[in-house]
Amino acid sequence: MPREKQYNEAEVIERAMVLFWKNGYKSTSLRMLSKEMGINQFSINASFGNKKNLFLESLKLYKSKLQQVLKKFEDSSNGKDSIKNFFYAFAAFSNQDNNKRGCLMVNTMSEFGLEIDEQVGAVISNYGEKLRGLFKKNLEFNTAIDSVTLNKQINFLVLAIGGLGLAGKIQNNTVIEDYIEMTFKNL
């Protein structure tokens, strides 16, 4: 008969997510996870299989938390203003409690580059495609622009949100605000 878990799985995934968000995947050891999560390494492996699976669960949790920010963006219909509001909400989300962690997905792409794991890449790619669709919807809302210009603007915004995700780790609020304002001045 299997032993009953002496911990709340959702809570330990939350703690793991924060540690991965702060340190990155490669710099986060099982020992660090065990200490932060308050469970032993055997329990981590028994519940999640390995560090990678725990990381995937952490990314999924992060994505679900970010979905709360995205939901407001999805429901908006103010064109470029909606995109700009999303940028500000995303910046606030990336700097919760003044912890300057940036975006876990952007951090992960930076950490792995082209060597990203297929499963991890799929979680991030799905998020990226959703953003592209929302950018497209809002860019088309106010103006009629040709498809070439539209695609260039979408690509610009994808890179800009990624830059914002990284900048959130090191820049102060004034620099972040200047970045967002200049992004939309140039759009």
mmCIF file of C-alpha atoms in Angstrom:
data_model
loop_
_atom_site.group_PDB
_atom_site.id
_atom_site.type_symbol
_atom_site.label_atom_id
_atom_site.label_comp_id
_atom_site.label_asym_id
_atom_site.label_seq_id
_atom_site.Cartn_x
_atom_site.Cartn_y
_atom_site.Cartn_z
ATOM 1 C CA MET A 1 0.000 0.000 0.000
ATOM 2 C CA PRO A 2 1.499 3.383 -1.038
ATOM 3 C CA ARG A 3 2.327 5.894 1.640
ATOM 4 C CA GLU A 4 0.046 8.893 1.959
ATOM 5 C CA LYS A 5 1.644 12.204 0.996
ATOM 6 C CA GLN A 6 2.410 14.395 3.961
ATOM 7 C CA TYR A 7 2.387 17.558 1.890
ATOM 8 C CA ASN A 8 0.142 19.559 -0.407
ATOM 9 C CA GLU A 9 1.341 18.990 -3.970
ATOM 10 C CA ALA A 10 0.062 22.345 -5.220
ATOM 11 C CA GLU A 11 2.013 24.163 -2.491
ATOM 12 C CA VAL A 12 5.280 22.354 -3.208
ATOM 13 C CA ILE A 13 4.945 23.005 -6.949
ATOM 14 C CA GLU A 14 4.435 26.699 -6.140
ATOM 15 C CA ARG A 15 7.633 26.723 -4.065
ATOM 16 C CA ALA A 16 9.528 24.905 -6.824
ATOM 17 C CA MET A 17 8.233 27.370 -9.418
ATOM 18 C CA VAL A 18 9.508 30.327 -7.386
ATOM 19 C CA LEU A 19 12.929 28.684 -7.031
ATOM 20 C CA PHE A 20 13.179 27.882 -10.761
ATOM 21 C CA TRP A 21 11.962 31.400 -11.553
ATOM 22 C CA LYS A 22 14.647 32.894 -9.334
ATOM 23 C CA ASN A 23 17.610 30.632 -10.218
ATOM 24 C CA GLY A 24 16.811 28.996 -13.546
ATOM 25 C CA TYR A 25 16.565 25.310 -14.292
ATOM 26 C CA LYS A 26 20.260 24.455 -14.511
ATOM 27 C CA SER A 27 21.254 26.305 -11.337
ATOM 28 C CA THR A 28 18.489 24.731 -9.254
ATOM 29 C CA SER A 29 19.596 21.445 -7.718
ATOM 30 C CA LEU A 30 17.424 18.700 -6.260
ATOM 31 C CA ARG A 31 18.918 19.540 -2.883
ATOM 32 C CA MET A 32 17.817 23.169 -3.228
ATOM 33 C CA LEU A 33 14.359 22.041 -4.323
ATOM 34 C CA SER A 34 14.084 19.633 -1.404
ATOM 35 C CA LYS A 35 14.981 22.364 1.072
ATOM 36 C CA GLU A 36 12.659 24.960 -0.496
ATOM 37 C CA MET A 37 9.753 22.568 -0.959
ATOM 38 C CA GLY A 38 10.111 21.080 2.524
ATOM 39 C CA ILE A 39 10.140 17.500 1.255
ATOM 40 C CA ASN A 40 12.939 15.008 0.681
ATOM 41 C CA GLN A 41 14.424 14.132 -2.705
ATOM 42 C CA PHE A 42 12.777 10.704 -2.645
ATOM 43 C CA SER A 43 9.368 12.378 -2.347
ATOM 44 C CA ILE A 44 10.203 14.713 -5.237
ATOM 45 C CA ASN A 45 11.117 11.764 -7.442
ATOM 46 C CA ALA A 46 8.144 9.705 -6.260
ATOM 47 C CA SER A 47 5.683 12.511 -6.999
ATOM 48 C CA PHE A 48 7.192 13.998 -10.154
ATOM 49 C CA GLY A 49 9.589 11.393 -11.533
ATOM 50 C CA ASN A 50 12.517 13.775 -11.879
ATOM 51 C CA LYS A 51 13.594 17.412 -11.823
ATOM 52 C CA LYS A 52 12.539 17.994 -15.438
ATOM 53 C CA ASN A 53 8.974 16.853 -14.765
ATOM 54 C CA LEU A 54 8.820 19.086 -11.704
ATOM 55 C CA PHE A 55 10.062 21.945 -13.860
ATOM 56 C CA LEU A 56 7.321 21.232 -16.417
ATOM 57 C CA GLU A 57 4.731 21.342 -13.647
ATOM 58 C CA SER A 58 6.265 24.621 -12.476
ATOM 59 C CA LEU A 59 6.019 26.082 -15.989
ATOM 60 C CA LYS A 60 2.388 24.984 -16.245
ATOM 61 C CA LEU A 61 1.630 26.647 -12.914
ATOM 62 C CA TYR A 62 3.410 29.804 -14.027
ATOM 63 C CA LYS A 63 1.420 29.782 -17.261
ATOM 64 C CA SER A 64 -1.839 29.413 -15.331
ATOM 65 C CA LYS A 65 -0.925 32.369 -13.105
ATOM 66 C CA LEU A 66 0.016 34.423 -16.154
ATOM 67 C CA GLN A 67 -3.329 33.446 -17.679
ATOM 68 C CA GLN A 68 -4.985 35.781 -15.191
ATOM 69 C CA VAL A 69 -3.091 38.667 -16.811
ATOM 70 C CA LEU A 70 -3.815 37.323 -20.294
ATOM 71 C CA LYS A 71 -7.540 36.964 -19.575
ATOM 72 C CA LYS A 72 -7.940 40.700 -19.200
ATOM 73 C CA PHE A 73 -6.005 41.181 -22.450
ATOM 74 C CA GLU A 74 -8.164 38.596 -24.247
ATOM 75 C CA ASP A 75 -11.345 40.329 -23.131
ATOM 76 C CA SER A 76 -10.196 43.800 -24.190
ATOM 77 C CA SER A 77 -10.913 45.433 -27.498
ATOM 78 C CA ASN A 78 -9.103 48.754 -27.401
ATOM 79 C CA GLY A 79 -6.535 47.993 -30.082
ATOM 80 C CA LYS A 80 -3.025 49.224 -29.334
ATOM 81 C CA ASP A 81 -4.138 50.556 -25.937
ATOM 82 C CA SER A 82 -5.064 47.005 -24.925
ATOM 83 C CA ILE A 83 -1.612 45.779 -25.938
ATOM 84 C CA LYS A 84 0.043 48.596 -24.009
ATOM 85 C CA ASN A 85 -2.065 47.823 -20.930
ATOM 86 C CA PHE A 86 -1.015 44.185 -21.238
ATOM 87 C CA PHE A 87 2.659 45.231 -21.299
ATOM 88 C CA TYR A 88 2.173 47.161 -18.048
ATOM 89 C CA ALA A 89 0.296 44.253 -16.443
ATOM 90 C CA PHE A 90 2.980 41.826 -17.606
ATOM 91 C CA ALA A 91 5.719 44.044 -16.141
ATOM 92 C CA ALA A 92 3.890 44.131 -12.795
ATOM 93 C CA PHE A 93 3.414 40.355 -12.884
ATOM 94 C CA SER A 94 7.130 39.845 -13.608
ATOM 95 C CA ASN A 95 8.084 41.968 -10.618
ATOM 96 C CA GLN A 96 5.708 40.576 -7.999
ATOM 97 C CA ASP A 97 6.585 41.686 -4.504
ATOM 98 C CA ASN A 98 9.580 43.580 -5.961
ATOM 99 C CA ASN A 99 11.392 40.265 -6.502
ATOM 100 C CA LYS A 100 12.715 41.174 -9.974
ATOM 101 C CA ARG A 101 12.505 37.689 -11.456
ATOM 102 C CA GLY A 102 11.474 38.662 -14.976
ATOM 103 C CA CYS A 103 9.399 36.136 -16.922
ATOM 104 C CA LEU A 104 9.970 32.440 -16.207
ATOM 105 C CA MET A 105 9.299 31.503 -19.836
ATOM 106 C CA VAL A 106 11.631 34.157 -21.237
ATOM 107 C CA ASN A 107 14.250 33.245 -18.626
ATOM 108 C CA THR A 108 13.966 29.607 -19.702
ATOM 109 C CA MET A 109 14.352 30.439 -23.400
ATOM 110 C CA SER A 110 17.421 32.545 -22.528
ATOM 111 C CA GLU A 111 18.894 29.787 -20.427
ATOM 112 C CA PHE A 112 18.430 27.000 -22.979
ATOM 113 C CA GLY A 113 18.559 28.865 -26.285
ATOM 114 C CA LEU A 114 18.306 26.480 -29.222
ATOM 115 C CA GLU A 115 18.987 23.518 -26.932
ATOM 116 C CA ILE A 116 15.581 23.748 -25.283
ATOM 117 C CA ASP A 117 13.858 20.505 -24.381
ATOM 118 C CA GLU A 118 10.953 19.555 -26.673
ATOM 119 C CA GLN A 119 8.358 19.398 -23.882
ATOM 120 C CA VAL A 120 9.521 22.636 -22.282
ATOM 121 C CA GLY A 121 9.624 24.273 -25.703
ATOM 122 C CA ALA A 122 6.043 23.170 -26.398
ATOM 123 C CA VAL A 123 4.733 24.869 -23.232
ATOM 124 C CA ILE A 124 6.517 28.080 -24.168
ATOM 125 C CA SER A 125 5.582 27.875 -27.844
ATOM 126 C CA ASN A 126 1.876 27.502 -27.073
ATOM 127 C CA TYR A 127 2.049 30.650 -24.951
ATOM 128 C CA GLY A 128 3.918 32.485 -27.716
ATOM 129 C CA GLU A 129 1.323 31.568 -30.327
ATOM 130 C CA LYS A 130 -1.481 32.748 -28.063
ATOM 131 C CA LEU A 131 0.274 36.107 -27.628
ATOM 132 C CA ARG A 132 0.780 36.439 -31.383
ATOM 133 C CA GLY A 133 -2.946 35.897 -31.918
ATOM 134 C CA LEU A 134 -3.882 38.488 -29.300
ATOM 135 C CA PHE A 135 -1.437 41.005 -30.749
ATOM 136 C CA LYS A 136 -2.898 40.406 -34.219
ATOM 137 C CA LYS A 137 -6.488 40.801 -33.031
ATOM 138 C CA ASN A 138 -5.734 44.081 -31.291
ATOM 139 C CA LEU A 139 -3.575 45.509 -34.075
ATOM 140 C CA GLU A 140 -6.350 44.848 -36.584
ATOM 141 C CA PHE A 141 -8.973 46.353 -34.310
ATOM 142 C CA ASN A 142 -8.379 50.054 -34.948
ATOM 143 C CA THR A 143 -6.745 50.169 -38.337
ATOM 144 C CA ALA A 144 -6.672 48.466 -41.658
ATOM 145 C CA ILE A 145 -3.051 47.561 -42.291
ATOM 146 C CA ASP A 146 -1.558 45.339 -44.924
ATOM 147 C CA SER A 147 -0.527 41.814 -43.930
ATOM 148 C CA VAL A 148 3.204 42.467 -44.334
ATOM 149 C CA THR A 149 3.117 45.445 -41.939
ATOM 150 C CA LEU A 150 0.849 43.531 -39.572
ATOM 151 C CA ASN A 151 3.306 40.621 -39.374
ATOM 152 C CA LYS A 152 6.216 43.009 -38.813
ATOM 153 C CA GLN A 153 4.345 44.693 -35.961
ATOM 154 C CA ILE A 154 3.469 41.326 -34.406
ATOM 155 C CA ASN A 155 7.118 40.232 -34.616
ATOM 156 C CA PHE A 156 8.182 43.540 -33.074
ATOM 157 C CA LEU A 157 5.758 43.089 -30.171
ATOM 158 C CA VAL A 158 6.852 39.490 -29.574
ATOM 159 C CA LEU A 159 10.470 40.625 -29.318
ATOM 160 C CA ALA A 160 9.466 43.630 -27.206
ATOM 161 C CA ILE A 161 7.564 41.499 -24.672
ATOM 162 C CA GLY A 162 10.546 39.133 -24.494
ATOM 163 C CA GLY A 163 12.854 42.080 -23.877
ATOM 164 C CA LEU A 164 10.494 43.310 -21.196
ATOM 165 C CA GLY A 165 10.549 39.844 -19.605
ATOM 166 C CA LEU A 166 14.348 40.001 -19.355
ATOM 167 C CA ALA A 167 14.520 43.670 -18.379
ATOM 168 C CA GLY A 168 12.214 42.959 -15.462
ATOM 169 C CA LYS A 169 15.086 41.105 -13.791
ATOM 170 C CA ILE A 170 17.490 44.017 -13.709
ATOM 171 C CA GLN A 171 15.819 47.343 -14.454
ATOM 172 C CA ASN A 172 13.973 49.730 -12.178
ATOM 173 C CA ASN A 173 10.367 50.789 -12.707
ATOM 174 C CA THR A 174 11.296 54.050 -14.428
ATOM 175 C CA VAL A 175 13.364 52.255 -17.067
ATOM 176 C CA ILE A 176 10.591 49.680 -17.550
ATOM 177 C CA GLU A 177 8.013 52.438 -18.029
ATOM 178 C CA ASP A 178 10.290 54.248 -20.508
ATOM 179 C CA TYR A 179 10.754 50.976 -22.414
ATOM 180 C CA ILE A 180 6.999 50.414 -22.682
ATOM 181 C CA GLU A 181 6.262 54.022 -23.649
ATOM 182 C CA MET A 182 8.939 54.024 -26.370
ATOM 183 C CA THR A 183 7.731 50.643 -27.670
ATOM 184 C CA PHE A 184 4.300 52.102 -28.318
ATOM 185 C CA LYS A 185 5.604 55.418 -29.584
ATOM 186 C CA ASN A 186 7.421 53.457 -32.295
ATOM 187 C CA LEU A 187 4.570 51.085 -33.127
#
